[in-house]
PDB file of C-alpha atoms in Angstrom:
ATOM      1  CA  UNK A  14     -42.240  34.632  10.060  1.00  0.00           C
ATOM      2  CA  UNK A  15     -44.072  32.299  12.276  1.00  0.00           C
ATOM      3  CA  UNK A  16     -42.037  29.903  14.794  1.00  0.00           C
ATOM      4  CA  UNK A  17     -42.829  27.047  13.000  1.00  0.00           C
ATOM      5  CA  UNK A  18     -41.607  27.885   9.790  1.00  0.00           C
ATOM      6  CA  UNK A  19     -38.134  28.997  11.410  1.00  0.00           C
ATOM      7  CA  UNK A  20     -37.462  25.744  12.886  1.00  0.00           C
ATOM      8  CA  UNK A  21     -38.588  23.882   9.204  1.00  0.00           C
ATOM      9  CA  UNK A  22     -35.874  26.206   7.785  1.00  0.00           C
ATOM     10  CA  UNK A  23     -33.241  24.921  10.189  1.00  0.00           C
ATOM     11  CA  UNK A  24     -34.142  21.349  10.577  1.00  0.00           C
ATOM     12  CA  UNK A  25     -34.352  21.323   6.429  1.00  0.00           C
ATOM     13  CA  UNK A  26     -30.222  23.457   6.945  1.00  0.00           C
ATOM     14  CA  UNK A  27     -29.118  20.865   8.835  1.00  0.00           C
ATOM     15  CA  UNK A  28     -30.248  17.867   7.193  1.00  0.00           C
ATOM     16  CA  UNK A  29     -28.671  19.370   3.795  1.00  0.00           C
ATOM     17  CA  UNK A  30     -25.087  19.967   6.119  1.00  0.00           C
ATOM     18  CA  UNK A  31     -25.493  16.070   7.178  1.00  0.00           C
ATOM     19  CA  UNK A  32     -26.296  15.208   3.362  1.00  0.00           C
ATOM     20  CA  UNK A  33     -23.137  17.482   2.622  1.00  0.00           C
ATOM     21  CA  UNK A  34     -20.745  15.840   4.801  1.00  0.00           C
ATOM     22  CA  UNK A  35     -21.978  12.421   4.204  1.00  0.00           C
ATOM     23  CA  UNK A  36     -21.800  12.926   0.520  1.00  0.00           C
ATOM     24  CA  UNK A  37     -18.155  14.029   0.936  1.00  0.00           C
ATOM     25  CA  UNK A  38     -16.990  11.076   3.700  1.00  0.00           C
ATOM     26  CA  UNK A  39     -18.903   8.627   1.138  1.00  0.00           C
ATOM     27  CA  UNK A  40     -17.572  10.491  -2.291  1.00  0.00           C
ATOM     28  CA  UNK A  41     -14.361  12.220  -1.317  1.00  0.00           C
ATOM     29  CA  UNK A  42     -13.090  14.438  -4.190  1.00  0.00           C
ATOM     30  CA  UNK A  43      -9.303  14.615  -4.737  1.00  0.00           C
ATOM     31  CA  UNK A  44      -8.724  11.481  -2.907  1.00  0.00           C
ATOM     32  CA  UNK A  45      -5.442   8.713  -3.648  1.00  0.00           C
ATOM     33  CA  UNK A  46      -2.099   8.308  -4.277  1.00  0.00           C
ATOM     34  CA  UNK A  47      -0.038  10.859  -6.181  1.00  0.00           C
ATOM     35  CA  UNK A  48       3.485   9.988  -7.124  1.00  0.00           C
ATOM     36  CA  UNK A  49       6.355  12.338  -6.749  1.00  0.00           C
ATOM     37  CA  UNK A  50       4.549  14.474  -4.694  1.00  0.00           C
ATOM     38  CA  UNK A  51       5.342  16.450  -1.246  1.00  0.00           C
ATOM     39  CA  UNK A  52       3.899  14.479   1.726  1.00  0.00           C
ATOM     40  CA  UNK A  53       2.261  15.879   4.249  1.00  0.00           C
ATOM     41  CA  UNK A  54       0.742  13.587   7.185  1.00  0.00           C
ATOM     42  CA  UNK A  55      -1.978  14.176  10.078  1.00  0.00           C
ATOM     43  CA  UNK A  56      -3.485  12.786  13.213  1.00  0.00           C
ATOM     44  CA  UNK A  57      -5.793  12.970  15.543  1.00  0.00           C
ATOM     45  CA  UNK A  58      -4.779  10.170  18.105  1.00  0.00           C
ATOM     46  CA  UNK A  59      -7.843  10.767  20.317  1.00  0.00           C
ATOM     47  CA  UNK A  60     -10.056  10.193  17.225  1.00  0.00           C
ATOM     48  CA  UNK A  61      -7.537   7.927  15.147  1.00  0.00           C
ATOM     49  CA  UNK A  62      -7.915   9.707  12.441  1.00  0.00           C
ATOM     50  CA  UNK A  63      -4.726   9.509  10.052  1.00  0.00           C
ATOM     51  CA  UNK A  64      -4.672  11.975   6.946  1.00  0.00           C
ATOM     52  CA  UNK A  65      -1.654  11.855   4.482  1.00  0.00           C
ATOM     53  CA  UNK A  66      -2.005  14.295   1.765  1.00  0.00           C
ATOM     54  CA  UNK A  67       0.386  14.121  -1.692  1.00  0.00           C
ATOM     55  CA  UNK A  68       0.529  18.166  -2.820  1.00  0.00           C
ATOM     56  CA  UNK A  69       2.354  18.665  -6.279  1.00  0.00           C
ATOM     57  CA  UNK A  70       3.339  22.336  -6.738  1.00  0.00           C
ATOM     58  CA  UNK A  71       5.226  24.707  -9.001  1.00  0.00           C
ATOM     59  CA  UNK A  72       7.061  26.921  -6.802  1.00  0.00           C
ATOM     60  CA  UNK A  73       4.074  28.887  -4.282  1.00  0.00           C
ATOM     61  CA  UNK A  74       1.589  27.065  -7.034  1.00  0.00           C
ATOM     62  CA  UNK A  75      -0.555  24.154  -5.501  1.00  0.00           C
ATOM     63  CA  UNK A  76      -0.989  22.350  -8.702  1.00  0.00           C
ATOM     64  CA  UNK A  77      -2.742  19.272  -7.448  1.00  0.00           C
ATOM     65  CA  UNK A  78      -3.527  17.987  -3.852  1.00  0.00           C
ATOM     66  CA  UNK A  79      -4.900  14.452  -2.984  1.00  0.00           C
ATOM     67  CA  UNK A  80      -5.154  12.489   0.230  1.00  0.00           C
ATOM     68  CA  UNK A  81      -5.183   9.388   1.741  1.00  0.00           C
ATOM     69  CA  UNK A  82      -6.818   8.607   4.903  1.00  0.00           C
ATOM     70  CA  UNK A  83      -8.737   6.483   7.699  1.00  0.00           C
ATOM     71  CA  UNK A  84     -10.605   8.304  10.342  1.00  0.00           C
ATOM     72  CA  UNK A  85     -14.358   9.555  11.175  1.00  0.00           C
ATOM     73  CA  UNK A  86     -16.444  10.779   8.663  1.00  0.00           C
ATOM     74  CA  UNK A  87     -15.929  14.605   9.491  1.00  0.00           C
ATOM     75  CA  UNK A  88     -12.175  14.370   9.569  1.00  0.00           C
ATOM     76  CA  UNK A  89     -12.702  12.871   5.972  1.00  0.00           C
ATOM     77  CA  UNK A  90     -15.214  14.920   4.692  1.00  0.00           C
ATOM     78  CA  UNK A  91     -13.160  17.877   5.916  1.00  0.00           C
ATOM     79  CA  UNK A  92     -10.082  17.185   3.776  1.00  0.00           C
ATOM     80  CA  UNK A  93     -12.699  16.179   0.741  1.00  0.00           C
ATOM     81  CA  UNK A  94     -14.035  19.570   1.279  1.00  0.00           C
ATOM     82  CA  UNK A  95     -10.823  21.457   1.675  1.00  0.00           C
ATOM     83  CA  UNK A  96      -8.960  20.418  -1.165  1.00  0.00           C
ATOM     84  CA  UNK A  97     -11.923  20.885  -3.623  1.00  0.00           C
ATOM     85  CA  UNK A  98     -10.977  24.627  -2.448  1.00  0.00           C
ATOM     86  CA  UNK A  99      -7.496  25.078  -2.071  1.00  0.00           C
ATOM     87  CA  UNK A 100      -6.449  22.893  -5.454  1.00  0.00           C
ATOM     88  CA  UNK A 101      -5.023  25.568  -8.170  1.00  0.00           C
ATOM     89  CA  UNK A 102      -4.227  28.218  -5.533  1.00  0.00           C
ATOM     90  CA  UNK A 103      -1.449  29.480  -3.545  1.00  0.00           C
ATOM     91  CA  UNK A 104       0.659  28.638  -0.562  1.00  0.00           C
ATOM     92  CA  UNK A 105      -0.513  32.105   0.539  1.00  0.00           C
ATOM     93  CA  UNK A 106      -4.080  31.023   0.104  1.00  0.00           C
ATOM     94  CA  UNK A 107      -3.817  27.628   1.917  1.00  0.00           C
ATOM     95  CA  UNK A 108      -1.904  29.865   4.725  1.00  0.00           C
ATOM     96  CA  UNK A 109      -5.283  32.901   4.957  1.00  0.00           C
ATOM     97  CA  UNK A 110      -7.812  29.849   4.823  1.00  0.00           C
ATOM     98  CA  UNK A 111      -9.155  30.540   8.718  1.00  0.00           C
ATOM     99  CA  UNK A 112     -10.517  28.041  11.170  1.00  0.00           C
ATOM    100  CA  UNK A 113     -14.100  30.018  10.878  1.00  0.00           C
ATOM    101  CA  UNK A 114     -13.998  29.079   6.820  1.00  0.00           C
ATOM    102  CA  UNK A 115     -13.566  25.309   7.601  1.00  0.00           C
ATOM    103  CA  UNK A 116     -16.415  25.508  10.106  1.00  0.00           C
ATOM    104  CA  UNK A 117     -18.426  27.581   7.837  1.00  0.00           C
ATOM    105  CA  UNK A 118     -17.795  24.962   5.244  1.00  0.00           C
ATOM    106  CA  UNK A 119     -19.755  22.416   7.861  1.00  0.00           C
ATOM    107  CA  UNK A 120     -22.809  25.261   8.443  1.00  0.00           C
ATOM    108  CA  UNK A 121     -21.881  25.471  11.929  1.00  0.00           C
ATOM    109  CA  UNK A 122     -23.160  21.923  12.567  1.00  0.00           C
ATOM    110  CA  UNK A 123     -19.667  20.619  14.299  1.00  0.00           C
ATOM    111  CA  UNK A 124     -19.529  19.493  18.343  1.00  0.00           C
ATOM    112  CA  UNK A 125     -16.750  20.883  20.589  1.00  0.00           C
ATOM    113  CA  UNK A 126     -16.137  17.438  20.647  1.00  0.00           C
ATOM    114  CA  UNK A 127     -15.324  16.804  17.119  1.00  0.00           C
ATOM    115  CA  UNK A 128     -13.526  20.140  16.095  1.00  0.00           C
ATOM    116  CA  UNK A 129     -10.308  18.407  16.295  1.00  0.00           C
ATOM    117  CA  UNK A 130     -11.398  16.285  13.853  1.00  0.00           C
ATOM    118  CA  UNK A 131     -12.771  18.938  11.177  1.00  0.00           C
ATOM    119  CA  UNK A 132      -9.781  20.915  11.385  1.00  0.00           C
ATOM    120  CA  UNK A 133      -7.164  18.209  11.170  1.00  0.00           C
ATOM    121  CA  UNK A 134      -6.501  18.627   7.558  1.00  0.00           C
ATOM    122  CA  UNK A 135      -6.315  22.682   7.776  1.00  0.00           C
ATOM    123  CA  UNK A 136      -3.608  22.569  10.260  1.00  0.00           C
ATOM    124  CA  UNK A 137      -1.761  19.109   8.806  1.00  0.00           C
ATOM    125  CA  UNK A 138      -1.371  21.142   5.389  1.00  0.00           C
ATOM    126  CA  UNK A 139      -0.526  24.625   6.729  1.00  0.00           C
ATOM    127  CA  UNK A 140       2.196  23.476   9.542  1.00  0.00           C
ATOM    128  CA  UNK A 141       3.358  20.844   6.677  1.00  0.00           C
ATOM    129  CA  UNK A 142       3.926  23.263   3.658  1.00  0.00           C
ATOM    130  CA  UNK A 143       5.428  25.855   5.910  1.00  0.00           C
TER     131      UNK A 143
END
């Protein structure tokens, strides 16, 4: 493969991962209020992000997750993407779901600088439905 068509391939991966993550900040799946429902809440004070999730569940069964939030657009695209995931599956699931996954989920494209902010919703619902 010659060098130039490499770097089309991933310019063209990237801009889809942007697209993705936009898409998801703009659009977020599974998000608002859900009465009678656990609470969960998250922050990121460096960022100001603030997550709260409402998680309805029958016994280990996540039934139906949504969230509330205000923050940057990964820390919101993050939960969007995460609960599309986890909703329907275990406690146990939600508890194997790695770091790696969430950054997988963003193609790799996430700063040192901004992991805190993709990751906030993976550790606000595992450390809150402990």
């Amino acid at each position: 493969m010659d060098p130039g068509s490499l770097l089309g391939m991933i310019s063209m991966n990237t801009q889809f991962y942007r697209d993705y993550i936009l898409d998801h900040y703009k659009h977020p799946r599974h998000y608002g209020k859900l009465d009678d429902a656990v609470v969960v809440e998250g922050t990121n004070p460096s960022c100001g992000d603030e997550l709260r999730f409402y998680v309805k569940r029958t016994g280990d069964h996540l039934d139906r997750i949504q969230f509330e939030g205000r923050g940057c657009a990964i820390s919101q695209a993050s939960s969007s993407i995460l609960l599309e995931q986890l909703e329907g599956k275990t406690i146990a699931d939600l508890s194997a779901w790695t770091e790696s996954q969430v950054l997988e989920a963003f193609g790799g494209q996430i700063s040192e600088g901004r992991l805190k902010c993709a990751l906030l919703a993976l550790r606000s619902l595992q450390q809150g439905l402990r």
